[in-house]
Amino acid sequence: MMMRTGILVFVAAASLQAQVTFDRVLNAAREPHNWLSYSGTLDNQRFSPLTQITPANAKNLQLQWVWQARSLEKFEATALVVDGVLYTVQAPNDVVALDAATGRVFWTYSHQPSPDARTCCGRVNRGLAILGDTLFMGTIDAHLLAIDAKSGTLIWDTVVASAAQRYSITLSPLVVKDKVMVGTAGGDMGIRGIVAAFDVKTGKEVWRFHTIPAPGEPGNETWSGDSWKTGGAGVWNAGAYDPETNLTFWGTGNPAPDWDGRSRLGDNLYSDSVVALDADTGKLKWHYQFTPHDELDYDSTQVPVLADITFRGQPRKVMLWANRNGLMYVLDRTTGEFLLGKPYVKVNWMDGFDHKGRPKRVPGKVPTPEGTLIQPHVHGATNWAPPSFSPRTGLFYVAHWENTGTIVTEGLSPRPVGVNTRQTTMGQVNLQQFFNNDDEAYGVVRAYDPNTLEPKWEYRMNDITWGGVLTTASDVLFSGGREGYFFALDARTGELLWKASVGGQVNAGPMSYSVGGRQYVTIAAGSALFAYALPEGQ
Amino acid sequence: MRPVYVALIFVAAGLLLADGSLSAQHATAFDIEDGGRAFRNTCATCHGPDGDQIAGIDLGRGQFRRPFTDQELVGIIRNGIPNTPMPATNVSEAQAVKIVAYLRSVAAARRSGAATGDAARGKAIFDGKGECSTCHRVNGTGSRLGPDLSRVGQLRRTIELEQSLREPAAEVLPANRFYTVTVRDGTKVTGRLLNHDTFTVQLLDAKEQLRSFVKADLREHGFASTPMPSYQDRLNSQETADVVSYLVSLKGARP
């Protein structure tokens, strides 16, 4: 027995040291104690197979540790956990390695962004990727860094694009096989969006896809004049990967200038779209444009959620998408075929789809100096916060905003006036006084049936939310919002199971892992990362 | 749709150019409201909320360096006046038209109001007959329940103050809303809403106590109408003008 115990200890120790192969990243669901990519798995389901925390015992969750970031920026990153070590980002671009059981710091790597760095909406970062012993981080000055996961030292530093030309990177990179991929933000500032892949060992660029086609390429004709050169279509949220088709999927941002399309007549491909790119070559396989010729700033930079479901009685490999434009979609992820689309909030800029899934615009719903009531408002029905899909319940869980509308004015920036002005506030770090009445904008977490896109239940908050959603294999849902609560719901009914006041706004998605047989769930709120678990022994 | 819109603006501008007095009549209430907002964002920094903070100029009473036409005012708003502190702005033509419509409407409203107020008399009414200080605080004196008015002369325009006295419920800023909770034993507590979320609510109650309630512990809770009475019939027009003059004079005392 002594001998056998010794072997088991040795095996366990060896697994602690094992490198994170791409096979592990791809099959992360097989190791529920870890969280190996932004959404846990490359299909972006943000679903944890862990089951220790249940609807019955969630009320007993207790704070285990807090890690305070040295930052006054929004904490938007989702952490990674690899065999007991938690990696996250201190905004804008410091990487921190913590003991996942205690929150104590192993090391910090600090990147000093160029003074040229400009971001539209905060000097933020949404997380890391890992392969082997290497962490990858995009920076707000548009570099891609490779950092040693054991020592926190820099391995390579590749300039993806020019910060002086207003390129930046805020998303978590995507690792596929021997490549690490990023997209560039800056779409509000007249960049030309990029998705690019780099060799994980050397940082050398392997391929580059421009989200706006150049002259001579299909789609360039959808931009009048030279508007394609500065047309935006940034990529600033995590991509997805489908191993069966070897496709990566990326949501693209708004065309620029945002609220005035007169200088860029046409559909403005591939802005406000999802693009399916071959992981090896970066070649475009298909695209679907959610909002052609957008003048309402409806970035389609939500994370693509891939699921295998029974759709209208047939097994179907789909992509689920709750878009900023107020519409929810089911697409065939192999072909890009539009299967279903429906408003999930009040929408007045479109009225139905044509047979190809192109929205029919309502005339006059464009920004004007005199003001136009447009629903959903300038920050959308949802924005970038990651949703969840539970293969157990078959439901798609989205945190979003309700009852919003904004009057915007013509020009370079929208000026919300009249109704519901407060709701247009971006997520912030600290809690704010809140005075809205019950009829004004509010946040919800809703569970949608992908076959109908009808909600099964709703959990309502007073304030709107910029928080993401996590579900678990024990049917517990975690989320949070701008009110500064982190809470657990029953994923089947929406019943509130537990809540904690975290003293700052939640601007991130929750994740879960386990160490030493205990399941933890984390949430970033304010400038801090909080970890909760059941009391020891439960 | 844009050409239609442009044409409408052109027509509106044409009407405005004909006669200054036409602007207030033909601009919509929305135009005037929008113009007021643009005025406060762009012009009030130098001219003050009532447009009277530059010597010799009182924009809200139609008092300019000389009687300008609307078209001239639009040009001044956009291009400034050379060799003076009045700068050029990035205000669009359409917005400038609305600012002018707003200023004309304020001046017209002023002309219709006969009485000129006396701030000293207004203070006496404020502290006495009006019983204003039972809810409002001015420079450290009075109740904290209602909005502190120590700087109201910098923040609100005369016309808004007049309206607040006559129709206090017509426009209540979100931060000045009142809220009532009913606790388990049936006791009602009403106060100014300081904050609320899905689970809790925070008030300043009538005794100036900071109160926090857990919604799950309440029988009822919800927004309440403003406790401020209308002074439409309590004060005559001269008294109202006096109180408004006093309020306009409140620019904030420094300790």
Coordinates of C-alpha atoms in Angstrom, one line a residue, chain A residues 258-259 408-416:
Chain A
D258 CA -20.0 55.1 -36.3
W259 CA -23.1 57.1 -36.4
V408 CA -29.1 60.1 -30.8
T409 CA -27.8 63.0 -32.7
E410 CA -25.9 63.2 -35.9
G411 CA -22.2 63.6 -35.7
L412 CA -19.2 61.8 -34.4
S413 CA -20.6 60.9 -31.1
P414 CA -24.1 60.0 -30.0
R415 CA -25.8 62.2 -27.5
P416 CA -28.4 60.3 -25.7

